[in-house]
Tab-separated table of C-alpha atoms in Angstrom:
chain	number	residue	atom	x	y	z
A	1	MET	CA	85.622	68.293	54.625
A	2	GLU	CA	85.346	70.901	51.933
A	3	ILE	CA	85.931	69.609	48.428
A	4	LYS	CA	89.258	70.701	46.965
A	5	LYS	CA	89.639	72.273	43.554
A	6	THR	CA	92.614	72.333	41.231
A	7	SER	CA	93.859	75.537	39.616
A	8	LEU	CA	92.177	74.459	36.370
A	9	ASN	CA	88.711	74.146	37.938
A	10	LYS	CA	87.374	77.296	36.273
A	11	LEU	CA	88.667	76.175	32.893
A	12	HIS	CA	86.897	72.824	33.374
A	13	GLN	CA	83.660	74.636	34.191
A	14	ASP	CA	83.995	76.889	31.177
A	15	SER	CA	84.579	73.761	29.080
A	16	GLN	CA	81.261	72.159	30.173
A	17	ALA	CA	82.854	69.498	32.336
A	18	LYS	CA	80.734	67.052	34.269
A	19	PHE	CA	82.335	66.791	37.679
A	20	VAL	CA	82.805	63.952	40.170
A	21	GLU	CA	84.452	63.891	43.525
A	22	PHE	CA	87.723	61.973	43.323
A	23	ALA	CA	90.064	61.653	46.301
A	24	GLY	CA	88.552	64.785	47.862
A	25	TYR	CA	88.854	66.866	44.690
A	26	GLU	CA	86.213	68.103	42.293
A	27	MET	CA	87.492	66.604	39.050
A	28	PRO	CA	86.113	66.479	35.481
A	29	ILE	CA	84.839	62.997	34.577
A	30	GLN	CA	84.083	64.080	31.014
A	31	TYR	CA	83.391	67.119	28.845
A	32	SER	CA	80.628	67.618	26.291
A	33	LYS	CA	82.094	65.205	23.690
A	34	GLY	CA	81.893	62.240	26.041
A	35	VAL	CA	84.278	59.461	27.083
A	36	ILE	CA	84.541	57.631	23.754
A	37	GLU	CA	85.260	60.716	21.623
A	38	GLU	CA	87.719	62.013	24.224
A	39	HIS	CA	89.477	58.654	24.293
A	40	LYS	CA	89.775	58.482	20.500
A	41	PHE	CA	90.917	62.093	20.286
A	42	THR	CA	93.785	61.310	22.661
A	43	ARG	CA	94.823	58.319	20.536
A	44	SER	CA	94.667	60.274	17.268
A	45	HIS	CA	95.626	63.834	18.298
A	46	ALA	CA	96.492	65.100	21.791
A	47	GLY	CA	94.550	65.087	25.050
A	48	ILE	CA	95.177	67.340	28.049
A	49	PHE	CA	94.630	65.849	31.499
A	50	ASP	CA	94.460	67.819	34.715
A	51	VAL	CA	96.241	65.545	37.174
A	52	SER	CA	96.949	68.303	39.692
A	53	HIS	CA	95.236	66.243	42.397
A	54	MET	CA	98.181	63.859	42.331
A	55	GLY	CA	100.949	64.362	44.859
A	56	GLN	CA	104.198	66.031	43.826
A	57	LEU	CA	106.648	65.215	46.575
A	58	PHE	CA	110.079	66.821	46.485
A	59	ILE	CA	112.714	65.327	48.796
A	60	TYR	CA	116.013	67.162	48.986
A	61	GLY	CA	119.301	65.480	49.864
A	62	ASN	CA	122.552	63.943	48.635
A	63	GLU	CA	124.032	60.415	48.476
A	64	ASN	CA	122.721	59.657	51.962
A	65	LEU	CA	119.208	60.287	50.692
A	66	THR	CA	119.837	57.900	47.781
A	67	SER	CA	120.958	55.161	50.205
A	68	ASP	CA	118.001	55.811	52.471
A	69	LEU	CA	115.519	55.698	49.590
A	70	GLU	CA	117.034	52.387	48.466
A	71	LYS	CA	115.909	50.997	51.828
A	72	ILE	CA	112.354	51.891	50.759
A	73	PHE	CA	112.105	51.421	46.989
A	74	PRO	CA	113.180	48.292	45.044
A	75	LEU	CA	115.265	50.429	42.713
A	76	ASP	CA	118.939	50.816	41.855
A	77	LEU	CA	118.867	54.538	42.608
A	78	LYS	CA	122.661	54.795	42.939
A	79	ASN	CA	123.010	54.031	39.253
A	80	LEU	CA	119.983	56.034	38.177
A	81	GLN	CA	121.070	58.990	36.046
A	82	GLN	CA	119.980	62.469	36.981
A	83	ASN	CA	116.663	63.409	35.322
A	84	CYS	CA	115.725	59.765	34.746
A	85	SER	CA	112.431	58.380	36.069
A	86	LYS	CA	111.379	54.944	37.318
A	87	TYR	CA	108.006	53.403	38.091
A	88	SER	CA	107.978	51.942	41.601
A	89	PHE	CA	105.979	51.195	44.760
A	90	LEU	CA	105.790	52.121	48.377
A	91	MET	CA	105.312	48.826	50.219
A	92	ASN	CA	104.859	47.458	53.709
A	93	GLU	CA	106.974	44.643	55.209
A	94	GLU	CA	104.660	42.081	53.596
A	95	ALA	CA	105.243	43.743	50.196
A	96	GLY	CA	101.625	44.947	50.190
A	97	ILE	CA	101.379	48.087	48.095
A	98	TYR	CA	100.636	51.428	49.817
A	99	ASP	CA	100.931	53.255	46.508
A	100	ASP	CA	102.447	53.066	43.045
A	101	LEU	CA	104.495	56.033	41.931
A	102	ILE	CA	107.000	57.584	39.539
A	103	ILE	CA	110.307	58.705	41.019
A	104	THR	CA	112.705	61.037	39.194
A	105	LYS	CA	116.270	61.827	40.244
A	106	LEU	CA	116.917	65.565	40.389
A	107	GLU	CA	120.143	67.513	40.821
A	108	ASP	CA	119.359	68.144	44.494
A	109	GLY	CA	117.096	65.260	45.392
A	110	TYR	CA	114.080	63.381	44.058
A	111	LEU	CA	110.604	64.142	42.766
A	112	ILE	CA	107.982	61.485	43.470
A	113	ILE	CA	104.550	61.582	41.824
A	114	LEU	CA	101.964	59.953	44.116
A	115	ASN	CA	98.307	58.989	43.757
A	116	ALA	CA	95.872	61.640	44.977
A	117	ALA	CA	94.086	59.360	47.431
A	118	CYS	CA	97.365	58.116	48.942
A	119	LYS	CA	99.593	61.174	49.015
A	120	GLU	CA	99.038	62.311	52.617
A	121	LYS	CA	99.529	58.822	53.992
A	122	ASP	CA	102.575	58.263	51.769
A	123	PHE	CA	104.087	61.488	53.087
A	124	GLU	CA	103.582	60.280	56.653
A	125	ILE	CA	105.075	56.843	55.924
A	126	LEU	CA	108.073	58.287	54.123
A	127	SER	CA	108.690	60.953	56.807
A	128	ASN	CA	108.665	58.254	59.461
A	129	ILE	CA	111.089	55.976	57.623
A	130	LEU	CA	113.391	58.865	56.714
A	131	SER	CA	113.004	60.090	60.322
A	132	LYS	CA	112.814	63.731	59.212
A	133	LYS	CA	116.466	63.793	58.112
A	134	TYR	CA	115.631	65.472	54.792
A	135	LYS	CA	113.565	68.414	53.665
A	136	MET	CA	110.323	67.037	52.217
A	137	GLU	CA	107.722	69.086	50.392
A	138	LEU	CA	104.346	67.822	49.259
A	139	SER	CA	103.734	70.657	46.857
A	140	ASN	CA	100.566	72.729	47.194
A	141	ASP	CA	101.565	75.432	44.790
A	142	ARG	CA	102.130	73.337	41.670
A	143	ALA	CA	99.610	71.979	39.174
A	144	LEU	CA	100.327	68.867	37.108
A	145	VAL	CA	99.130	68.882	33.517
A	146	ALA	CA	99.582	65.895	31.223
A	147	ILE	CA	99.480	66.094	27.445
A	148	GLN	CA	99.192	62.731	25.719
A	149	GLY	CA	98.844	61.465	22.179
A	150	PRO	CA	100.680	61.413	18.847
A	151	LYS	CA	100.484	65.223	18.472
A	152	ALA	CA	101.582	65.927	22.045
A	153	VAL	CA	105.270	66.415	21.217
A	154	GLU	CA	104.624	68.856	18.383
A	155	ILE	CA	102.103	70.909	20.395
A	156	LEU	CA	104.074	71.029	23.629
A	157	ASN	CA	107.339	71.801	21.891
A	158	GLU	CA	105.776	74.937	20.377
A	159	THR	CA	105.001	76.157	23.914
A	160	ILE	CA	108.096	74.810	25.651
A	161	ASN	CA	110.966	74.694	23.221
A	162	GLY	CA	113.196	71.645	23.665
A	163	VAL	CA	110.810	69.133	25.222
A	164	LYS	CA	110.983	67.104	21.993
A	165	ASN	CA	114.551	66.164	22.963
A	166	LEU	CA	113.450	64.324	26.096
A	167	SER	CA	113.306	60.568	25.754
A	168	PHE	CA	110.710	58.369	27.442
A	169	MET	CA	110.938	58.321	31.268
A	170	THR	CA	113.276	61.295	31.513
A	171	GLY	CA	112.575	64.860	32.575
A	172	ASP	CA	114.123	68.300	32.911
A	173	TRP	CA	113.527	71.881	33.983
A	174	PHE	CA	112.398	74.308	31.283
A	175	ASP	CA	111.696	78.023	31.245
A	176	TYR	CA	108.182	79.277	30.657
A	177	ASN	CA	107.295	82.957	31.038
A	178	GLY	CA	110.193	83.468	33.390
A	179	GLN	CA	109.183	80.557	35.615
A	180	LYS	CA	110.616	77.053	35.875
A	181	LEU	CA	108.586	74.062	34.781
A	182	PHE	CA	109.540	70.445	35.344
A	183	VAL	CA	108.588	68.356	32.327
A	184	THR	CA	108.827	64.566	32.095
A	185	ARG	CA	108.171	62.461	29.027
A	186	SER	CA	105.729	60.036	30.561
A	187	GLY	CA	102.067	59.441	31.130
A	188	TYR	CA	99.455	56.840	31.759
A	189	THR	CA	97.542	56.431	28.536
A	190	GLY	CA	99.735	54.172	26.407
A	191	GLU	CA	100.587	57.159	24.218
A	192	ASP	CA	103.673	59.253	23.839
A	193	GLY	CA	103.284	62.327	25.999
A	194	PHE	CA	104.450	64.578	28.815
A	195	GLU	CA	103.572	65.608	32.332
A	196	VAL	CA	104.220	69.237	33.195
A	197	SER	CA	104.648	70.425	36.768
A	198	ILE	CA	103.778	74.119	36.760
A	199	LEU	CA	102.984	76.797	39.334
A	200	ASN	CA	99.221	77.061	39.975
A	201	ASP	CA	99.135	80.694	38.852
A	202	LEU	CA	100.406	79.799	35.392
A	203	ALA	CA	98.469	76.574	34.872
A	204	GLU	CA	95.320	77.967	33.262
A	205	GLU	CA	97.096	80.204	30.792
A	206	PHE	CA	99.525	77.389	29.931
A	207	THR	CA	96.689	74.907	29.361
A	208	LYS	CA	94.806	77.391	27.199
A	209	SER	CA	97.902	77.779	25.029
A	210	LEU	CA	97.873	74.013	24.430
A	211	ILE	CA	94.179	74.113	23.552
A	212	LYS	CA	94.836	76.938	21.074
A	213	LYS	CA	97.331	74.664	19.331
A	214	GLY	CA	94.777	71.883	18.903
A	215	ALA	CA	94.915	69.799	22.082
A	216	GLU	CA	91.664	69.155	23.955
A	217	LEU	CA	90.751	68.661	27.612
A	218	ILE	CA	90.058	65.016	28.503
A	219	GLY	CA	88.236	63.804	31.622
A	220	LEU	CA	88.944	61.077	34.140
A	221	GLY	CA	86.472	58.774	32.347
A	222	ALA	CA	88.654	58.549	29.245
A	223	ARG	CA	91.786	58.493	31.388
A	224	ASP	CA	90.456	55.246	32.843
A	225	THR	CA	89.628	53.614	29.477
A	226	LEU	CA	92.998	54.746	28.055
A	227	ARG	CA	95.040	53.345	30.939
A	228	LEU	CA	93.133	50.055	30.969
A	229	GLU	CA	93.670	49.573	27.218
A	230	ALA	CA	97.354	50.210	27.917
A	231	GLY	CA	97.284	47.487	30.608
A	232	LEU	CA	98.230	49.953	33.364
A	233	CYS	CA	97.141	49.490	36.986
A	234	LEU	CA	94.869	51.820	38.912
A	235	TYR	CA	95.698	52.053	42.593
A	236	GLY	CA	92.741	51.086	44.775
A	237	ARG	CA	91.413	48.701	42.141
A	238	ASP	CA	94.253	46.700	40.602
A	239	LEU	CA	96.736	47.399	43.385
A	240	ASP	CA	96.291	47.640	47.143
A	241	LEU	CA	97.789	46.563	50.461
A	242	ASN	CA	96.671	42.956	49.874
A	243	LYS	CA	98.622	42.617	46.648
A	244	THR	CA	102.343	42.507	46.035
A	245	PRO	CA	104.220	43.695	42.929
A	246	VAL	CA	104.941	40.040	42.066
A	247	GLU	CA	101.235	39.172	42.183
A	248	ALA	CA	100.493	42.315	40.181
A	249	ASN	CA	102.866	41.029	37.473
A	250	LEU	CA	105.027	44.129	37.895
A	251	LYS	CA	108.288	42.276	38.549
A	252	TRP	CA	109.835	44.215	35.659
A	253	ALA	CA	109.718	47.353	37.825
A	254	ILE	CA	111.920	45.761	40.498
A	255	SER	CA	115.617	46.314	39.868
A	256	LYS	CA	117.516	43.045	39.324
A	257	GLU	CA	120.492	44.397	41.278
A	258	ARG	CA	118.264	44.794	44.324
A	259	LEU	CA	116.817	41.293	44.141
A	260	SER	CA	120.092	39.563	44.962
A	261	ASN	CA	120.731	41.462	48.200
A	262	GLY	CA	117.311	42.767	49.218
A	263	GLY	CA	117.462	45.332	51.970
A	264	PHE	CA	114.324	47.268	51.020
A	265	VAL	CA	110.978	47.222	52.789
A	266	GLY	CA	109.166	44.051	51.689
A	267	SER	CA	112.254	42.497	50.059
A	268	ASP	CA	112.053	39.164	51.906
A	269	LYS	CA	108.530	38.583	50.714
A	270	ILE	CA	109.310	39.701	47.152
A	271	ILE	CA	112.410	37.508	46.853
A	272	ASN	CA	110.507	34.564	48.284
A	273	GLN	CA	107.542	35.067	45.963
A	274	ILE	CA	109.766	35.304	42.916
A	275	LYS	CA	111.421	32.017	43.939
A	276	GLU	CA	108.266	30.157	44.971
A	277	GLY	CA	105.805	31.827	42.602
A	278	ALA	CA	102.759	33.806	43.665
A	279	LYS	CA	99.472	32.016	44.211
A	280	GLN	CA	97.519	34.539	42.181
A	281	ILE	CA	98.658	36.813	39.393
A	282	ARG	CA	97.268	39.813	37.483
A	283	VAL	CA	96.166	39.030	33.930
A	284	GLY	CA	94.355	40.626	31.005
A	285	ILE	CA	90.853	39.346	30.335
A	286	LYS	CA	88.765	39.643	27.199
A	287	PRO	CA	85.069	38.815	27.639
A	288	GLU	CA	83.460	37.255	24.568
A	289	GLY	CA	80.861	39.370	22.764
A	290	ARG	CA	80.064	42.767	24.196
A	291	LEU	CA	79.612	41.882	27.859
A	292	ILE	CA	81.281	44.250	30.316
A	293	ALA	CA	82.623	42.692	33.490
A	294	ARG	CA	83.495	45.326	36.088
A	295	GLU	CA	85.546	45.266	39.280
A	296	LYS	CA	84.570	42.563	41.820
A	297	THR	CA	83.180	40.262	39.092
A	298	LYS	CA	83.912	36.669	40.128
A	299	ILE	CA	86.044	34.566	37.815
A	300	PHE	CA	85.555	30.772	37.420
A	301	ASN	CA	87.397	28.088	35.517
A	302	GLU	CA	85.629	25.992	32.878
A	303	THR	CA	84.383	23.586	35.518
A	304	GLU	CA	82.858	26.536	37.379
A	305	LEU	CA	85.268	26.570	40.317
A	306	PRO	CA	86.157	30.056	41.597
A	307	ILE	CA	89.645	31.118	40.538
A	308	GLY	CA	89.741	34.886	41.051
A	309	GLU	CA	88.204	38.303	40.662
A	310	ILE	CA	88.211	41.183	38.182
A	311	THR	CA	89.754	44.419	39.463
A	312	SER	CA	89.102	46.735	36.488
A	313	GLY	CA	86.707	46.311	33.588
A	314	THR	CA	85.228	48.590	30.996
A	315	PHE	CA	84.667	49.109	27.283
A	316	GLY	CA	87.828	49.844	25.316
A	317	PRO	CA	86.975	52.446	22.629
A	318	SER	CA	90.111	51.754	20.532
A	319	ILE	CA	89.599	47.973	20.847
A	320	ASN	CA	85.864	48.477	20.203
A	321	GLY	CA	85.022	45.843	22.780
A	322	PRO	CA	85.046	44.995	26.451
A	323	ILE	CA	88.354	44.640	28.313
A	324	ALA	CA	89.294	43.784	31.885
A	325	MET	CA	92.122	42.960	34.270
A	326	GLY	CA	91.954	40.763	37.276
A	327	TYR	CA	93.729	38.293	39.514
A	328	VAL	CA	93.489	34.531	38.887
A	329	ASP	CA	95.153	31.476	40.401
A	330	LYS	CA	98.531	31.020	38.719
A	331	GLU	CA	97.595	27.775	36.964
A	332	PHE	CA	94.847	29.603	35.020
A	333	SER	CA	96.958	32.592	34.045
A	334	LYS	CA	98.215	31.310	30.667
A	335	ILE	CA	97.201	33.312	27.582
A	336	ASP	CA	94.082	31.894	25.874
A	337	THR	CA	92.889	30.017	28.989
A	338	LYS	CA	89.094	29.852	28.836
A	339	ILE	CA	87.363	31.272	31.912
A	340	LEU	CA	83.847	32.242	33.001
A	341	LEU	CA	82.738	35.591	34.435
A	342	GLU	CA	79.684	35.854	36.643
A	343	VAL	CA	77.706	38.957	35.691
A	344	ARG	CA	74.176	39.529	36.987
A	345	GLY	CA	73.868	35.920	38.128
A	346	LYS	CA	74.942	34.310	34.829
A	347	LYS	CA	78.295	32.910	33.808
A	348	HIS	CA	79.687	34.280	30.553
A	349	PRO	CA	82.713	33.022	28.570
A	350	ALA	CA	85.962	35.014	28.474
A	351	ASN	CA	89.632	34.437	27.741
A	352	ILE	CA	92.871	35.276	29.469
A	353	CYS	CA	94.786	37.522	27.111
A	354	LYS	CA	98.018	39.377	26.657
A	355	LEU	CA	98.502	42.885	28.084
A	356	PRO	CA	98.415	45.596	26.894
A	357	PHE	CA	95.196	45.479	24.856
A	358	TYR	CA	96.409	48.503	22.964
A	359	LYS	CA	99.988	48.673	21.712
A	360	LYS	CA	102.093	51.496	23.076
A	361	SER	CA	103.916	54.005	20.965
A	362	TYR	CA	106.374	55.441	23.466
A	363	VAL	CA	109.360	57.323	22.116
A	364	LYS	CA	112.460	55.505	23.297
A	365	GLY	CA	115.245	57.509	21.682
A	366	VAL	CA	115.874	61.186	21.254
A	367	ASN	CA	114.399	62.646	18.050
B	1	MET	CA	48.747	55.741	18.288
B	2	SER	CA	48.527	57.088	21.826
B	3	GLU	CA	50.549	60.002	23.108
B	4	VAL	CA	54.042	59.206	24.379
B	5	LYS	CA	54.167	58.656	28.155
B	6	PHE	CA	57.172	58.698	30.473
B	7	SER	CA	58.218	56.967	33.697
B	8	LYS	CA	60.239	58.233	36.636
B	9	GLU	CA	62.890	55.690	35.685
B	10	HIS	CA	63.367	57.619	32.406
B	11	GLU	CA	61.635	55.201	30.015
B	12	TRP	CA	59.267	56.315	27.280
B	13	ILE	CA	56.336	54.251	26.090
B	14	ILE	CA	53.922	54.551	23.205
B	15	LEU	CA	50.894	52.340	22.593
B	16	GLU	CA	49.663	51.093	19.216
B	17	GLY	CA	46.639	48.794	19.528
B	18	ASP	CA	47.553	46.716	22.575
B	19	VAL	CA	51.299	46.676	21.824
B	20	ALA	CA	53.506	49.177	23.641
B	21	THR	CA	56.972	50.202	22.397
B	22	ILE	CA	59.404	51.093	25.168
B	23	GLY	CA	62.785	52.793	25.195
B	24	ILE	CA	64.886	55.114	27.326
B	25	THR	CA	64.726	58.886	27.104
B	26	GLN	CA	67.143	61.351	25.589
B	27	HIS	CA	67.620	62.729	29.098
B	28	ALA	CA	68.571	59.239	30.356
B	29	THR	CA	71.204	58.837	27.632
B	30	GLU	CA	72.648	62.231	28.475
B	31	MET	CA	73.001	61.199	32.106
B	32	LEU	CA	74.500	57.800	31.233
B	33	GLY	CA	77.040	59.032	28.683
B	34	ASP	CA	78.272	56.763	25.875
B	35	ILE	CA	76.332	53.500	25.959
B	36	VAL	CA	78.485	50.490	25.091
B	37	PHE	CA	76.320	47.514	26.064
B	38	ALA	CA	72.620	46.680	26.043
B	39	GLU	CA	70.807	43.601	27.296
B	40	LEU	CA	67.124	43.099	26.504
B	41	PRO	CA	64.453	40.744	27.883
B	42	GLU	CA	63.803	37.494	26.045
B	43	LYS	CA	61.124	37.431	23.407
B	44	GLY	CA	58.119	35.572	24.799
B	45	SER	CA	58.968	36.321	28.426
B	46	ASN	CA	56.621	38.186	30.740
B	47	VAL	CA	57.685	41.324	32.554
B	48	GLU	CA	55.991	43.082	35.474
B	49	LYS	CA	55.375	46.814	35.845
B	50	ASP	CA	58.408	48.504	37.472
B	51	GLY	CA	60.449	45.289	37.239
B	52	THR	CA	63.827	45.111	35.502
B	53	ALA	CA	63.644	44.348	31.805
B	54	GLY	CA	67.176	44.938	30.664
B	55	VAL	CA	70.508	46.575	31.315
B	56	VAL	CA	72.464	49.358	29.684
B	57	GLU	CA	76.082	50.056	30.393
B	58	SER	CA	78.099	53.166	29.704
B	59	THR	CA	81.878	53.297	29.865
B	60	LYS	CA	81.384	54.246	33.525
B	61	ALA	CA	78.602	52.079	34.997
B	62	ALA	CA	75.790	49.586	34.521
B	63	SER	CA	72.142	50.658	34.916
B	64	ASP	CA	68.978	48.585	34.997
B	65	VAL	CA	66.231	49.278	32.504
B	66	TYR	CA	62.756	49.004	34.013
B	67	THR	CA	59.480	48.406	32.277
B	68	PRO	CA	56.812	50.987	33.101
B	69	VAL	CA	53.997	48.496	32.374
B	70	SER	CA	53.382	44.716	32.533
B	71	GLY	CA	53.078	42.429	29.538
B	72	GLU	CA	54.530	39.817	27.234
B	73	VAL	CA	57.661	40.707	25.262
B	74	VAL	CA	56.613	40.345	21.612
B	75	ASP	CA	59.639	41.955	19.974
B	76	ILE	CA	63.107	43.245	20.845
B	77	ASN	CA	65.387	45.636	18.991
B	78	GLN	CA	68.420	43.461	18.201
B	79	SER	CA	70.114	46.370	16.369
B	80	ILE	CA	70.836	48.170	19.681
B	81	VAL	CA	72.376	45.010	21.150
B	82	ASP	CA	74.648	44.733	18.101
B	83	ASP	CA	75.484	48.444	18.069
B	84	PRO	CA	74.703	50.085	21.441
B	85	ALA	CA	75.971	53.486	20.252
B	86	LYS	CA	72.654	53.762	18.348
B	87	ILE	CA	70.974	54.367	21.700
B	88	ASN	CA	72.869	57.647	22.129
B	89	GLU	CA	72.084	58.655	18.553
B	90	ASP	CA	68.321	58.192	18.477
B	91	PRO	CA	67.001	57.037	21.870
B	92	GLU	CA	63.431	58.169	21.363
B	93	GLY	CA	63.149	56.861	17.781
B	94	THR	CA	64.909	53.989	16.040
B	95	ALA	CA	66.719	52.859	19.209
B	96	TRP	CA	63.602	51.548	20.960
B	97	PHE	CA	64.263	48.623	23.350
B	98	PHE	CA	61.337	46.192	23.316
B	99	LYS	CA	57.644	45.821	22.510
B	100	LEU	CA	55.111	44.473	25.003
B	101	LYS	CA	51.655	43.097	24.540
B	102	MET	CA	50.043	44.933	27.438
B	103	LYS	CA	47.882	43.163	29.996
B	104	ASP	CA	46.266	46.215	31.523
B	105	ILE	CA	46.142	49.405	29.497
B	106	SER	CA	45.126	51.428	32.566
B	107	GLU	CA	48.742	51.075	33.811
B	108	LEU	CA	49.533	53.928	31.429
B	109	ASP	CA	47.376	56.318	33.438
B	110	SER	CA	49.904	56.775	36.240
B	111	LEU	CA	52.687	57.759	33.825
B	112	MET	CA	53.740	61.309	32.935
B	113	ASN	CA	53.070	63.195	29.719
B	114	LYS	CA	55.898	65.000	27.891
B	115	GLU	CA	55.454	68.285	29.724
B	116	GLU	CA	55.346	66.614	33.152
B	117	TYR	CA	58.379	64.459	32.326
B	118	ASP	CA	60.483	67.362	31.061
B	119	LYS	CA	59.794	69.173	34.326
B	120	PHE	CA	60.583	66.026	36.348
B	121	ALA	CA	63.835	65.409	34.415
B	122	LYS	CA	64.950	68.990	34.892
B	123	GLU	CA	64.275	68.863	38.634
B	124	SER	CA	65.828	65.427	39.180
B	125	SER	CA	69.064	66.397	37.434
B	126	SER	CA	69.553	69.706	39.208
């Protein structure tokens, strides 16, 4: 299959990007500054991320759609205000995770942001459950550009007046050069920031205007170190069909109202796991010293019995040390539990630690 | 001091008496990206030509470091273990990896000179 390119591909090339194939797309892994500088720039200024490979699924409908989506997502969508967003999951009957996503209530339906590698399958699953009752569009004509970091609000508000009034996890339509943009205050870096859904034809010019105001393009490499420092899950590593939201320690994303009555795909398993406790649970892990323990690294307890596996591990530039997440047996999941990580045939000491590694600075209220 | 030689695994080596100093090339660091971890062989251990003699890790991946010649490890550069970013800053100078007392100096013969290596690096990265 031919590799797909986003509408910002030329801009990436002109900006000396190194490319990798990701979910069938040619995506920038880093630019000339490198992962660490790009990471730190995002934390101190503002980074621009091309996330156009992600799925933007619009589903149009009224109250019936809301009821039908409540049979799928563990959310209290009836009481969700228009233009408010929630983090959620698409699950199977066993509460295994097909994808993690952000869903936003619109005036005439919902917008769901899906992972690039999952979006086609998600579309199929959702169309089947909704049995084609609603108009569904997996957008091909829109780019998705994220701007993240402490300067993001100031820079973006100069280009799109009014975005500074959005609070975290809300969105709205804005005008830009006579076209409509959908902007949400959200992101996946642990920083304040926005994601902008914009027509492909306008994406390059729009992104250049952000660069002119001092933001810089950031590759997928730094996106990964940023999200891991923020304790956020990457689908395919930290989440998959063999893990449930309870095991992934994402119970907070399941609406309490929905737990009492269930009635969503996977609810029996979720309710049962919350009552009984999951066998394994996702935790933060800090290796001692500088050792990096990557995905699939085996985890042992102090008496060298296997207790789990790392799902994401890298070097955290803002922590200036190695960080990881993984799943361990519940009894070893307490903060400060001493564990061992097997890297290149040797067992190295590490500790279970609190997530996130890097403290968030999301804007909760309106400025 | 002999001329600097290069291996296909992107190590450089320079001989002084019978002690060779070994590190990774500028080209290697450019391919790896930001290096955040380095592991070196133990002082006093013996390493074999083309065998692994260490590890470097970037934010993205781990890579083995090979030794282009055999010998006994007589010194290691602890400063790059303590601060791996030094490898990106000066890979072919102060950020050397280890020193070997060579067993067989003729092992250097099969390695590339600077001109040959530059050509090889250019071809292998394109």
